[in-house]
PDB file of C-alpha atoms in Angstrom:
ATOM      1  CA  MET A 256      16.871  -6.338  19.060  1.00 38.00           C
ATOM      2  CA  PRO A 257      15.363  -9.596  17.675  1.00 43.00           C
ATOM      3  CA  ARG A 258      15.780  -9.630  13.931  1.00 45.00           C
ATOM      4  CA  ARG A 259      12.382 -11.087  13.122  1.00 53.00           C
ATOM      5  CA  ALA A 260      10.111  -8.929  15.257  1.00 58.00           C
ATOM      6  CA  HIS A 261       6.629  -8.641  13.711  1.00 64.00           C
ATOM      7  CA  PHE A 262       5.579  -5.189  12.535  1.00 68.00           C
ATOM      8  CA  ARG A 263       3.393  -5.490   9.418  1.00 74.00           C
ATOM      9  CA  HIS A 264       3.186  -7.916   6.521  1.00 83.00           C
ATOM     10  CA  ASP A 265       5.397  -7.425   3.446  1.00 90.00           C
ATOM     11  CA  ALA A 266       8.014  -5.089   4.899  1.00 94.00           C
ATOM     12  CA  ALA A 267       9.846  -3.046   2.266  1.00 96.00           C
ATOM     13  CA  ALA A 268      12.012   0.018   1.718  1.00 97.00           C
ATOM     14  CA  ALA A 269      12.343   2.599  -1.047  1.00 96.00           C
ATOM     15  CA  LEU A 270      14.923   5.274  -1.705  1.00 97.00           C
ATOM     16  CA  VAL A 271      14.013   8.699  -3.103  1.00 95.00           C
ATOM     17  CA  LEU A 272      16.729  11.102  -4.268  1.00 95.00           C
ATOM     18  CA  ASP A 273      15.756  14.682  -5.143  1.00 91.00           C
ATOM     19  CA  GLY A 274      12.138  13.613  -5.664  1.00 87.00           C
ATOM     20  CA  ARG A 275      13.041  10.647  -7.870  1.00 90.00           C
ATOM     21  CA  LEU A 276      12.512   6.999  -6.913  1.00 93.00           C
ATOM     22  CA  VAL A 277      15.840   5.225  -7.482  1.00 95.00           C
ATOM     23  CA  ALA A 278      15.434   1.897  -5.648  1.00 97.00           C
ATOM     24  CA  ALA A 279      12.808  -0.201  -3.899  1.00 96.00           C
ATOM     25  CA  ILE A 280      12.792  -3.773  -2.620  1.00 97.00           C
ATOM     26  CA  GLN A 281      10.779  -6.000  -0.282  1.00 97.00           C
ATOM     27  CA  GLU A 282      12.522  -7.483   2.735  1.00 96.00           C
ATOM     28  CA  GLU A 283      11.388 -10.983   1.736  1.00 96.00           C
ATOM     29  CA  ARG A 284      13.619 -10.848  -1.360  1.00 96.00           C
ATOM     30  CA  LEU A 285      16.638 -10.727   0.925  1.00 96.00           C
ATOM     31  CA  SER A 286      15.515 -12.706   3.971  1.00 95.00           C
ATOM     32  CA  ARG A 287      13.760 -15.398   1.892  1.00 95.00           C
ATOM     33  CA  ILE A 288      10.867 -15.277   4.389  1.00 94.00           C
ATOM     34  CA  LYS A 289       7.611 -14.933   2.489  1.00 91.00           C
ATOM     35  CA  HIS A 290       5.669 -11.781   3.469  1.00 90.00           C
ATOM     36  CA  ASP A 291       8.469 -10.939   5.909  1.00 92.00           C
ATOM     37  CA  PRO A 292       6.959  -8.660   8.615  1.00 90.00           C
ATOM     38  CA  GLY A 293      10.256  -7.708  10.217  1.00 91.00           C
ATOM     39  CA  LEU A 294      12.008  -4.357  10.338  1.00 92.00           C
ATOM     40  CA  PRO A 295      13.164  -3.801   6.712  1.00 94.00           C
ATOM     41  CA  THR A 296      16.803  -3.142   7.624  1.00 95.00           C
ATOM     42  CA  SER A 297      18.267  -5.302   4.845  1.00 96.00           C
ATOM     43  CA  ALA A 298      15.943  -3.730   2.279  1.00 97.00           C
ATOM     44  CA  ALA A 299      16.927  -0.208   3.338  1.00 97.00           C
ATOM     45  CA  LEU A 300      20.641  -1.008   3.231  1.00 97.00           C
ATOM     46  CA  ALA A 301      20.242  -2.654  -0.188  1.00 98.00           C
ATOM     47  CA  CYS A 302      18.598   0.502  -1.564  1.00 98.00           C
ATOM     48  CA  LEU A 303      21.428   2.646  -0.213  1.00 97.00           C
ATOM     49  CA  GLU A 304      24.056   0.291  -1.625  1.00 97.00           C
ATOM     50  CA  HIS A 305      22.366   0.448  -5.038  1.00 97.00           C
ATOM     51  CA  ALA A 306      22.744   4.236  -4.996  1.00 97.00           C
ATOM     52  CA  GLY A 307      26.283   4.192  -3.578  1.00 97.00           C
ATOM     53  CA  LEU A 308      25.182   5.859  -0.324  1.00 97.00           C
ATOM     54  CA  GLN A 309      25.672   5.292   3.403  1.00 95.00           C
ATOM     55  CA  PRO A 310      22.998   5.635   6.119  1.00 95.00           C
ATOM     56  CA  GLY A 311      24.645   8.863   7.262  1.00 93.00           C
ATOM     57  CA  ASP A 312      23.861  10.408   3.874  1.00 95.00           C
ATOM     58  CA  VAL A 313      20.108  10.076   4.460  1.00 95.00           C
ATOM     59  CA  ASP A 314      18.187  13.308   5.142  1.00 96.00           C
ATOM     60  CA  ARG A 315      14.988  11.606   6.296  1.00 96.00           C
ATOM     61  CA  ILE A 316      13.652   8.147   7.012  1.00 96.00           C
ATOM     62  CA  ALA A 317       9.870   8.273   6.571  1.00 94.00           C
ATOM     63  CA  PHE A 318       7.744   5.560   8.202  1.00 93.00           C
ATOM     64  CA  TYR A 319       4.377   4.905   6.572  1.00 92.00           C
ATOM     65  CA  GLU A 320       2.156   5.134   9.673  1.00 88.00           C
ATOM     66  CA  GLU A 321       1.563   7.191  12.823  1.00 84.00           C
ATOM     67  CA  PRO A 322       2.103   4.655  15.665  1.00 78.00           C
ATOM     68  CA  PHE A 323       0.367   6.708  18.371  1.00 68.00           C
ATOM     69  CA  LEU A 324      -2.710   7.363  16.208  1.00 66.00           C
ATOM     70  CA  LYS A 325      -2.846   3.645  15.451  1.00 67.00           C
ATOM     71  CA  LEU A 326      -2.688   2.870  19.178  1.00 63.00           C
ATOM     72  CA  GLU A 327      -5.525   5.332  19.839  1.00 57.00           C
ATOM     73  CA  ARG A 328      -7.752   3.650  17.247  1.00 64.00           C
ATOM     74  CA  VAL A 329      -7.012   0.164  18.607  1.00 63.00           C
ATOM     75  CA  LEU A 330      -7.751   1.218  22.184  1.00 57.00           C
ATOM     76  CA  VAL A 331     -10.980   3.009  21.292  1.00 60.00           C
ATOM     77  CA  HIS A 332     -12.374   0.044  19.393  1.00 61.00           C
ATOM     78  CA  LEU A 333     -11.277  -2.516  21.975  1.00 61.00           C
ATOM     79  CA  LEU A 334     -13.068  -0.560  24.695  1.00 55.00           C
ATOM     80  CA  ARG A 335     -16.106   0.208  22.550  1.00 60.00           C
ATOM     81  CA  HIS A 336     -16.757  -3.474  21.840  1.00 58.00           C
ATOM     82  CA  VAL A 337     -16.204  -4.930  25.318  1.00 58.00           C
ATOM     83  CA  PRO A 338     -17.068  -7.680  26.287  1.00 56.00           C
ATOM     84  CA  ARG A 339     -16.682  -9.155  22.777  1.00 60.00           C
ATOM     85  CA  THR A 340     -13.082  -7.966  22.616  1.00 56.00           C
ATOM     86  CA  TRP A 341     -11.848  -9.041  26.027  1.00 49.00           C
ATOM     87  CA  ARG A 342     -10.090 -12.171  24.703  1.00 58.00           C
ATOM     88  CA  SER A 343      -8.112 -10.169  22.143  1.00 58.00           C
ATOM     89  CA  PHE A 344      -7.343  -7.284  24.530  1.00 52.00           C
ATOM     90  CA  PRO A 345      -3.995  -8.573  25.880  1.00 58.00           C
ATOM     91  CA  ARG A 346      -2.550  -9.567  22.506  1.00 60.00           C
ATOM     92  CA  ALA A 347      -3.709  -6.384  20.753  1.00 58.00           C
ATOM     93  CA  LEU A 348      -2.270  -4.144  23.468  1.00 56.00           C
ATOM     94  CA  ALA A 349       0.969  -6.119  23.597  1.00 56.00           C
ATOM     95  CA  GLY A 350       1.328  -5.706  19.833  1.00 57.00           C
ATOM     96  CA  GLN A 351       0.754  -1.952  19.895  1.00 52.00           C
ATOM     97  CA  LEU A 352       2.532  -1.108  23.155  1.00 52.00           C
ATOM     98  CA  GLY A 353       5.489  -3.349  22.373  1.00 52.00           C
ATOM     99  CA  ARG A 354       7.806  -2.958  19.397  1.00 58.00           C
ATOM    100  CA  LYS A 355       5.297  -1.286  17.057  1.00 63.00           C
ATOM    101  CA  LEU A 356       4.968   1.831  19.185  1.00 63.00           C
ATOM    102  CA  TRP A 357       8.736   2.357  19.269  1.00 79.00           C
ATOM    103  CA  VAL A 358       9.451   1.459  15.645  1.00 86.00           C
ATOM    104  CA  LEU A 359      10.916   4.911  14.890  1.00 89.00           C
ATOM    105  CA  ASP A 360      13.552   4.460  17.582  1.00 91.00           C
ATOM    106  CA  GLN A 361      14.304   0.994  16.262  1.00 91.00           C
ATOM    107  CA  LEU A 362      14.762   2.279  12.711  1.00 93.00           C
ATOM    108  CA  SER A 363      17.135   4.924  14.003  1.00 93.00           C
ATOM    109  CA  GLU A 364      19.135   2.359  15.955  1.00 93.00           C
ATOM    110  CA  ALA A 365      19.169  -0.333  13.254  1.00 93.00           C
ATOM    111  CA  LEU A 366      20.312   2.010  10.472  1.00 94.00           C
ATOM    112  CA  GLY A 367      22.536   4.283  12.514  1.00 93.00           C
ATOM    113  CA  VAL A 368      20.601   7.427  11.591  1.00 94.00           C
ATOM    114  CA  PRO A 369      19.950  10.173  14.190  1.00 95.00           C
ATOM    115  CA  ARG A 370      16.468   9.845  15.693  1.00 94.00           C
ATOM    116  CA  GLU A 371      15.471  13.377  14.656  1.00 95.00           C
ATOM    117  CA  ARG A 372      15.782  12.325  11.010  1.00 96.00           C
ATOM    118  CA  VAL A 373      13.153   9.592  11.414  1.00 94.00           C
ATOM    119  CA  VAL A 374       9.641  10.904  10.728  1.00 94.00           C
ATOM    120  CA  THR A 375       6.160   9.513  10.182  1.00 91.00           C
ATOM    121  CA  CYS A 376       3.519   9.930   7.502  1.00 92.00           C
ATOM    122  CA  GLU A 377      -0.108   8.887   7.814  1.00 94.00           C
ATOM    123  CA  HIS A 378      -0.803   5.478   6.314  1.00 94.00           C
ATOM    124  CA  HIS A 379      -3.268   6.494   3.613  1.00 96.00           C
ATOM    125  CA  ARG A 380      -1.277   9.590   2.660  1.00 97.00           C
ATOM    126  CA  SER A 381       1.709   7.275   2.195  1.00 96.00           C
ATOM    127  CA  HIS A 382      -0.375   5.047  -0.083  1.00 96.00           C
ATOM    128  CA  ALA A 383      -1.660   8.041  -2.048  1.00 98.00           C
ATOM    129  CA  ALA A 384       1.847   9.431  -2.506  1.00 96.00           C
ATOM    130  CA  SER A 385       3.148   6.036  -3.664  1.00 94.00           C
ATOM    131  CA  ALA A 386       0.679   6.081  -6.557  1.00 96.00           C
ATOM    132  CA  PHE A 387       0.352   9.752  -7.498  1.00 97.00           C
ATOM    133  CA  LEU A 388       3.923  11.010  -7.146  1.00 94.00           C
ATOM    134  CA  VAL A 389       5.275   8.366  -9.536  1.00 92.00           C
ATOM    135  CA  SER A 390       2.372   8.694 -11.983  1.00 96.00           C
ATOM    136  CA  PRO A 391       2.617  10.615 -15.288  1.00 96.00           C
ATOM    137  CA  PHE A 392      -0.179  12.975 -14.201  1.00 98.00           C
ATOM    138  CA  PRO A 393       0.290  16.605 -13.117  1.00 97.00           C
ATOM    139  CA  GLU A 394      -3.061  16.230 -11.307  1.00 98.00           C
ATOM    140  CA  ALA A 395      -5.311  13.263 -10.559  1.00 98.00           C
ATOM    141  CA  ALA A 396      -7.974  11.812  -8.330  1.00 98.00           C
ATOM    142  CA  VAL A 397      -6.326   9.299  -5.985  1.00 98.00           C
ATOM    143  CA  LEU A 398      -8.329   6.430  -4.506  1.00 98.00           C
ATOM    144  CA  VAL A 399      -6.791   4.497  -1.597  1.00 98.00           C
ATOM    145  CA  VAL A 400      -8.560   1.324  -0.449  1.00 98.00           C
ATOM    146  CA  ASP A 401      -7.098  -1.168   2.022  1.00 95.00           C
ATOM    147  CA  GLY A 402      -7.870  -2.882   5.319  1.00 90.00           C
ATOM    148  CA  VAL A 403      -7.200   0.016   7.669  1.00 90.00           C
ATOM    149  CA  GLY A 404      -4.486   2.566   8.377  1.00 87.00           C
ATOM    150  CA  GLU A 405      -4.589   4.550  11.601  1.00 88.00           C
ATOM    151  CA  ALA A 406      -8.375   4.934  11.395  1.00 89.00           C
ATOM    152  CA  GLN A 407      -9.254   5.225   7.701  1.00 93.00           C
ATOM    153  CA  ALA A 408     -10.140   2.301   5.438  1.00 95.00           C
ATOM    154  CA  THR A 409     -10.876   4.253   2.232  1.00 98.00           C
ATOM    155  CA  THR A 410      -9.704   7.741   1.259  1.00 98.00           C
ATOM    156  CA  LEU A 411     -10.217   9.994  -1.769  1.00 98.00           C
ATOM    157  CA  TRP A 412      -7.536  12.564  -2.558  1.00 98.00           C
ATOM    158  CA  HIS A 413      -6.877  15.242  -5.133  1.00 98.00           C
ATOM    159  CA  GLY A 414      -3.266  15.254  -6.196  1.00 98.00           C
ATOM    160  CA  ARG A 415      -1.816  18.399  -7.772  1.00 98.00           C
ATOM    161  CA  GLY A 416       1.884  18.913  -8.367  1.00 96.00           C
ATOM    162  CA  ASP A 417       3.548  17.500  -5.259  1.00 93.00           C
ATOM    163  CA  ALA A 418       0.533  18.106  -2.980  1.00 97.00           C
ATOM    164  CA  LEU A 419      -2.245  15.757  -1.877  1.00 98.00           C
ATOM    165  CA  GLU A 420      -5.541  17.084  -0.506  1.00 98.00           C
ATOM    166  CA  LEU A 421      -7.858  14.689   1.335  1.00 98.00           C
ATOM    167  CA  ARG A 422     -11.405  15.067  -0.003  1.00 97.00           C
ATOM    168  CA  ALA A 423     -13.384  12.200   1.589  1.00 97.00           C
ATOM    169  CA  SER A 424     -12.932   9.055   3.666  1.00 96.00           C
ATOM    170  CA  VAL A 425     -14.651   5.972   5.075  1.00 96.00           C
ATOM    171  CA  ASP A 426     -13.355   4.951   8.475  1.00 93.00           C
ATOM    172  CA  PHE A 427     -12.740   1.634  10.235  1.00 90.00           C
ATOM    173  CA  PRO A 428     -14.504  -0.702  10.943  1.00 89.00           C
ATOM    174  CA  HIS A 429     -16.243  -0.251   7.571  1.00 94.00           C
ATOM    175  CA  SER A 430     -13.599  -1.536   5.188  1.00 95.00           C
ATOM    176  CA  LEU A 431     -13.589  -3.139   1.750  1.00 97.00           C
ATOM    177  CA  GLY A 432     -10.209  -4.649   2.520  1.00 95.00           C
ATOM    178  CA  LEU A 433     -11.505  -6.285   5.683  1.00 92.00           C
ATOM    179  CA  LEU A 434     -14.640  -7.418   3.817  1.00 96.00           C
ATOM    180  CA  TYR A 435     -12.452  -9.259   1.316  1.00 96.00           C
ATOM    181  CA  ALA A 436     -10.137 -10.527   4.066  1.00 94.00           C
ATOM    182  CA  GLY A 437     -13.046 -11.887   6.105  1.00 95.00           C
ATOM    183  CA  LEU A 438     -14.438 -13.757   3.108  1.00 97.00           C
ATOM    184  CA  THR A 439     -10.931 -14.992   2.276  1.00 96.00           C
ATOM    185  CA  ALA A 440     -10.777 -16.610   5.725  1.00 95.00           C
ATOM    186  CA  TYR A 441     -14.348 -17.897   5.369  1.00 96.00           C
ATOM    187  CA  LEU A 442     -13.351 -19.630   2.116  1.00 97.00           C
ATOM    188  CA  GLY A 443     -10.455 -21.369   3.849  1.00 96.00           C
ATOM    189  CA  PHE A 444      -7.532 -19.237   2.664  1.00 95.00           C
ATOM    190  CA  ALA A 445      -4.969 -17.308   4.690  1.00 92.00           C
ATOM    191  CA  VAL A 446      -5.625 -13.573   5.169  1.00 90.00           C
ATOM    192  CA  ASN A 447      -3.033 -11.259   3.561  1.00 88.00           C
ATOM    193  CA  GLU A 448      -1.999 -14.180   1.371  1.00 89.00           C
ATOM    194  CA  GLY A 449      -5.006 -15.919  -0.166  1.00 94.00           C
ATOM    195  CA  GLU A 450      -6.993 -12.945  -1.484  1.00 96.00           C
ATOM    196  CA  TYR A 451      -5.662 -13.533  -5.004  1.00 96.00           C
ATOM    197  CA  LYS A 452      -6.934 -17.109  -4.781  1.00 97.00           C
ATOM    198  CA  VAL A 453     -10.412 -15.804  -3.981  1.00 98.00           C
ATOM    199  CA  MET A 454     -10.196 -13.543  -7.032  1.00 97.00           C
ATOM    200  CA  GLY A 455      -9.230 -16.546  -9.158  1.00 97.00           C
ATOM    201  CA  LEU A 456     -11.920 -18.736  -7.609  1.00 98.00           C
ATOM    202  CA  ALA A 457     -14.520 -16.137  -8.622  1.00 98.00           C
ATOM    203  CA  ALA A 458     -14.013 -17.113 -12.273  1.00 97.00           C
ATOM    204  CA  TRP A 459     -15.421 -20.578 -11.524  1.00 97.00           C
ATOM    205  CA  GLY A 460     -18.642 -19.321  -9.938  1.00 97.00           C
ATOM    206  CA  ARG A 461     -21.695 -17.204 -10.653  1.00 98.00           C
ATOM    207  CA  PRO A 462     -22.630 -14.092  -8.627  1.00 98.00           C
ATOM    208  CA  ARG A 463     -25.970 -15.530  -7.541  1.00 97.00           C
ATOM    209  CA  LEU A 464     -25.882 -14.627  -3.834  1.00 98.00           C
ATOM    210  CA  ARG A 465     -26.520 -10.898  -4.115  1.00 98.00           C
ATOM    211  CA  GLU A 466     -29.480 -11.036  -1.743  1.00 97.00           C
ATOM    212  CA  GLN A 467     -27.197 -12.323   1.029  1.00 97.00           C
ATOM    213  CA  PHE A 468     -24.392  -9.910   0.170  1.00 98.00           C
ATOM    214  CA  ASP A 469     -26.782  -6.970   0.139  1.00 97.00           C
ATOM    215  CA  ARG A 470     -27.211  -7.704   3.837  1.00 97.00           C
ATOM    216  CA  ILE A 471     -23.453  -8.054   4.400  1.00 97.00           C
ATOM    217  CA  ILE A 472     -22.585  -4.712   2.766  1.00 98.00           C
ATOM    218  CA  ARG A 473     -24.741  -1.759   1.730  1.00 97.00           C
ATOM    219  CA  LEU A 474     -23.519   0.384  -1.158  1.00 98.00           C
ATOM    220  CA  HIS A 475     -24.721   3.990  -1.125  1.00 97.00           C
ATOM    221  CA  SER A 476     -25.315   6.288  -4.085  1.00 94.00           C
ATOM    222  CA  ASP A 477     -22.582   8.707  -2.953  1.00 94.00           C
ATOM    223  CA  GLY A 478     -19.913   6.015  -3.231  1.00 95.00           C
ATOM    224  CA  THR A 479     -19.763   5.253   0.489  1.00 96.00           C
ATOM    225  CA  TYR A 480     -20.552   1.816   1.888  1.00 97.00           C
ATOM    226  CA  GLU A 481     -21.437   0.221   5.194  1.00 96.00           C
ATOM    227  CA  LEU A 482     -20.729  -3.281   6.508  1.00 96.00           C
ATOM    228  CA  ASP A 483     -23.042  -5.301   8.710  1.00 95.00           C
ATOM    229  CA  LEU A 484     -20.527  -5.525  11.539  1.00 90.00           C
ATOM    230  CA  ALA A 485     -22.220  -8.590  13.030  1.00 90.00           C
ATOM    231  CA  CYS A 486     -20.819 -10.526  10.054  1.00 93.00           C
ATOM    232  CA  PHE A 487     -17.225  -9.629  10.908  1.00 90.00           C
ATOM    233  CA  ALA A 488     -14.775  -9.923  13.779  1.00 75.00           C
ATOM    234  CA  HIS A 489     -12.302  -7.097  13.196  1.00 60.00           C
ATOM    235  CA  MET A 490     -11.647  -6.614  16.892  1.00 54.00           C
ATOM    236  CA  SER A 491     -12.752  -9.819  18.622  1.00 56.00           C
ATOM    237  CA  ASP A 492     -10.875 -12.233  16.319  1.00 57.00           C
ATOM    238  CA  ALA A 493      -8.614 -10.495  13.832  1.00 57.00           C
ATOM    239  CA  ASP A 494      -7.147 -13.796  12.592  1.00 61.00           C
ATOM    240  CA  LEU A 495     -10.548 -15.246  11.693  1.00 71.00           C
ATOM    241  CA  GLY A 496     -11.968 -11.982  10.389  1.00 82.00           C
ATOM    242  CA  PHE A 497     -15.630 -13.011  10.207  1.00 90.00           C
ATOM    243  CA  GLY A 498     -18.362 -13.593  12.747  1.00 87.00           C
ATOM    244  CA  PRO A 499     -21.175 -16.133  13.299  1.00 90.00           C
ATOM    245  CA  ALA A 500     -23.698 -13.948  11.440  1.00 93.00           C
ATOM    246  CA  LEU A 501     -21.744 -14.483   8.200  1.00 95.00           C
ATOM    247  CA  GLU A 502     -22.065 -18.247   8.527  1.00 95.00           C
ATOM    248  CA  ARG A 503     -25.767 -17.904   9.282  1.00 95.00           C
ATOM    249  CA  LEU A 504     -26.148 -16.041   5.988  1.00 96.00           C
ATOM    250  CA  LEU A 505     -23.808 -18.069   3.787  1.00 97.00           C
ATOM    251  CA  GLY A 506     -23.577 -21.435   5.525  1.00 96.00           C
ATOM    252  CA  PRO A 507     -20.608 -23.059   7.291  1.00 96.00           C
ATOM    253  CA  ARG A 508     -17.103 -21.862   6.443  1.00 96.00           C
ATOM    254  CA  ARG A 509     -14.956 -24.019   4.173  1.00 97.00           C
ATOM    255  CA  PRO A 510     -12.395 -26.046   6.166  1.00 95.00           C
ATOM    256  CA  PRO A 511      -8.916 -24.595   5.583  1.00 94.00           C
ATOM    257  CA  GLY A 512      -6.543 -26.826   3.645  1.00 92.00           C
ATOM    258  CA  SER A 513      -9.098 -29.290   2.299  1.00 94.00           C
ATOM    259  CA  PRO A 514      -8.751 -30.252  -1.405  1.00 95.00           C
ATOM    260  CA  TRP A 515     -10.954 -28.446  -3.911  1.00 96.00           C
ATOM    261  CA  ASP A 516     -13.359 -30.259  -6.240  1.00 96.00           C
ATOM    262  CA  LEU A 517     -15.460 -27.860  -8.304  1.00 93.00           C
ATOM    263  CA  ALA A 518     -17.560 -30.776  -9.522  1.00 94.00           C
ATOM    264  CA  ASP A 519     -18.794 -30.966  -5.930  1.00 97.00           C
ATOM    265  CA  PRO A 520     -21.916 -28.776  -5.448  1.00 96.00           C
ATOM    266  CA  ALA A 521     -20.604 -27.631  -2.048  1.00 96.00           C
ATOM    267  CA  ASP A 522     -17.353 -26.317  -3.526  1.00 97.00           C
ATOM    268  CA  LEU A 523     -19.220 -24.818  -6.457  1.00 98.00           C
ATOM    269  CA  ARG A 524     -21.307 -22.854  -3.969  1.00 98.00           C
ATOM    270  CA  TYR A 525     -18.122 -21.494  -2.414  1.00 98.00           C
ATOM    271  CA  ALA A 526     -17.042 -20.426  -5.910  1.00 98.00           C
ATOM    272  CA  ASP A 527     -20.389 -18.643  -6.272  1.00 98.00           C
ATOM    273  CA  ILE A 528     -19.691 -16.830  -3.000  1.00 98.00           C
ATOM    274  CA  ALA A 529     -16.298 -15.720  -4.351  1.00 98.00           C
ATOM    275  CA  ALA A 530     -17.923 -14.562  -7.607  1.00 98.00           C
ATOM    276  CA  THR A 531     -20.540 -12.558  -5.726  1.00 98.00           C
ATOM    277  CA  LEU A 532     -17.898 -11.003  -3.485  1.00 98.00           C
ATOM    278  CA  GLN A 533     -15.871  -9.999  -6.527  1.00 98.00           C
ATOM    279  CA  GLN A 534     -18.915  -8.457  -8.211  1.00 98.00           C
ATOM    280  CA  VAL A 535     -19.793  -6.460  -5.084  1.00 98.00           C
ATOM    281  CA  LEU A 536     -16.217  -5.261  -4.690  1.00 98.00           C
ATOM    282  CA  GLU A 537     -16.092  -4.063  -8.299  1.00 98.00           C
ATOM    283  CA  GLU A 538     -19.369  -2.175  -7.917  1.00 98.00           C
ATOM    284  CA  ALA A 539     -18.098  -0.564  -4.706  1.00 98.00           C
ATOM    285  CA  LEU A 540     -14.853   0.541  -6.360  1.00 98.00           C
ATOM    286  CA  LEU A 541     -16.687   1.944  -9.379  1.00 97.00           C
ATOM    287  CA  GLY A 542     -18.927   3.918  -7.029  1.00 97.00           C
ATOM    288  CA  LEU A 543     -15.868   5.300  -5.259  1.00 98.00           C
ATOM    289  CA  ALA A 544     -14.211   6.175  -8.569  1.00 97.00           C
ATOM    290  CA  ARG A 545     -17.309   8.085  -9.687  1.00 97.00           C
ATOM    291  CA  ARG A 546     -17.307   9.944  -6.371  1.00 97.00           C
ATOM    292  CA  ALA A 547     -13.607  10.741  -6.802  1.00 97.00           C
ATOM    293  CA  ARG A 548     -14.300  12.248 -10.206  1.00 97.00           C
ATOM    294  CA  GLN A 549     -17.173  14.319  -8.799  1.00 97.00           C
ATOM    295  CA  LEU A 550     -15.050  15.653  -5.953  1.00 97.00           C
ATOM    296  CA  THR A 551     -11.936  16.440  -7.981  1.00 98.00           C
ATOM    297  CA  GLY A 552     -13.208  17.043 -11.515  1.00 97.00           C
ATOM    298  CA  SER A 553     -10.237  15.021 -12.716  1.00 98.00           C
ATOM    299  CA  ALA A 554     -10.244  12.560 -15.614  1.00 96.00           C
ATOM    300  CA  ASN A 555      -7.094  10.911 -14.210  1.00 98.00           C
ATOM    301  CA  LEU A 556      -7.244   8.215 -11.532  1.00 98.00           C
ATOM    302  CA  CYS A 557      -4.500   6.711  -9.377  1.00 98.00           C
ATOM    303  CA  LEU A 558      -5.161   3.624  -7.244  1.00 98.00           C
ATOM    304  CA  ALA A 559      -3.319   2.486  -4.111  1.00 97.00           C
ATOM    305  CA  GLY A 560      -3.762   0.215  -1.100  1.00 96.00           C
ATOM    306  CA  GLY A 561      -4.082  -3.543  -0.887  1.00 94.00           C
ATOM    307  CA  VAL A 562      -7.482  -3.652  -2.584  1.00 96.00           C
ATOM    308  CA  ALA A 563      -5.954  -1.913  -5.637  1.00 94.00           C
ATOM    309  CA  LEU A 564      -4.061  -5.189  -6.207  1.00 94.00           C
ATOM    310  CA  ASN A 565      -7.359  -6.753  -7.346  1.00 96.00           C
ATOM    311  CA  ALA A 566      -6.578  -7.007 -11.047  1.00 94.00           C
ATOM    312  CA  LEU A 567     -10.145  -7.838 -12.112  1.00 93.00           C
ATOM    313  CA  ALA A 568     -11.488  -4.741 -10.406  1.00 94.00           C
ATOM    314  CA  ASN A 569      -8.806  -2.616 -12.061  1.00 91.00           C
TER     315      ASN A 569
END
């Protein structure tokens, strides 16, 4: 099995003993490969070593996603958006039908744990558990916002004790994470890496492009939201992330890698775009938090998912 097979960015492992988190580490800390997307074998073994355990002592290995549900979502959206998606069809199917679909078998083989001990958990439930179960709250509203799991991009949960009840969701392709990722690419930064740079760039600009952004994303009074999908390329060009309609609204994308000069009116406009994006994201998250409180009645809030890393929004 090739050591550096690509599964998902920022591979990691955590060890839970009797309901208590005792170790967690990202694979990149050991491999020295930034955002390492490989199977987190070294991370898992490091967690076990920290606790003085062997792989055979493990009761369960839980993987954070349902591979077959993910495949179903990818297939449905590829077929739904033909012919726009025909160029990405082979690569997307190869990615899902290749190593990703059989990741549970590979975890079993790599760690020497019987296959029946390897189980799955839905992506957003995994996120929700990672925030709520280590929180100080006996009950809380839990808001999960990321790019996309199997099919969900945003979920609202009510956590009580050790249970999580799903109360509401917004499904792919409408995604705040993919909104931010698309604009990250538009501004010339790498997706799943440069989002924090966009957040920092926002401090240099003014949120003066709300008219354009109100066409890119519509925020509803119930906390839900809706993207103008013509502005994005979730399925036809996942690396780019945005479509021609976004450039018609905001102007040409910023060339990746070119030096920044915020005394230049062109670069200052890009900073204004970042500032407007940040403002819209914060309003969307506040709307979702209000909805979470309405649905759960809780005064406690846990946040999870990639978008919860946005420190300004927090």
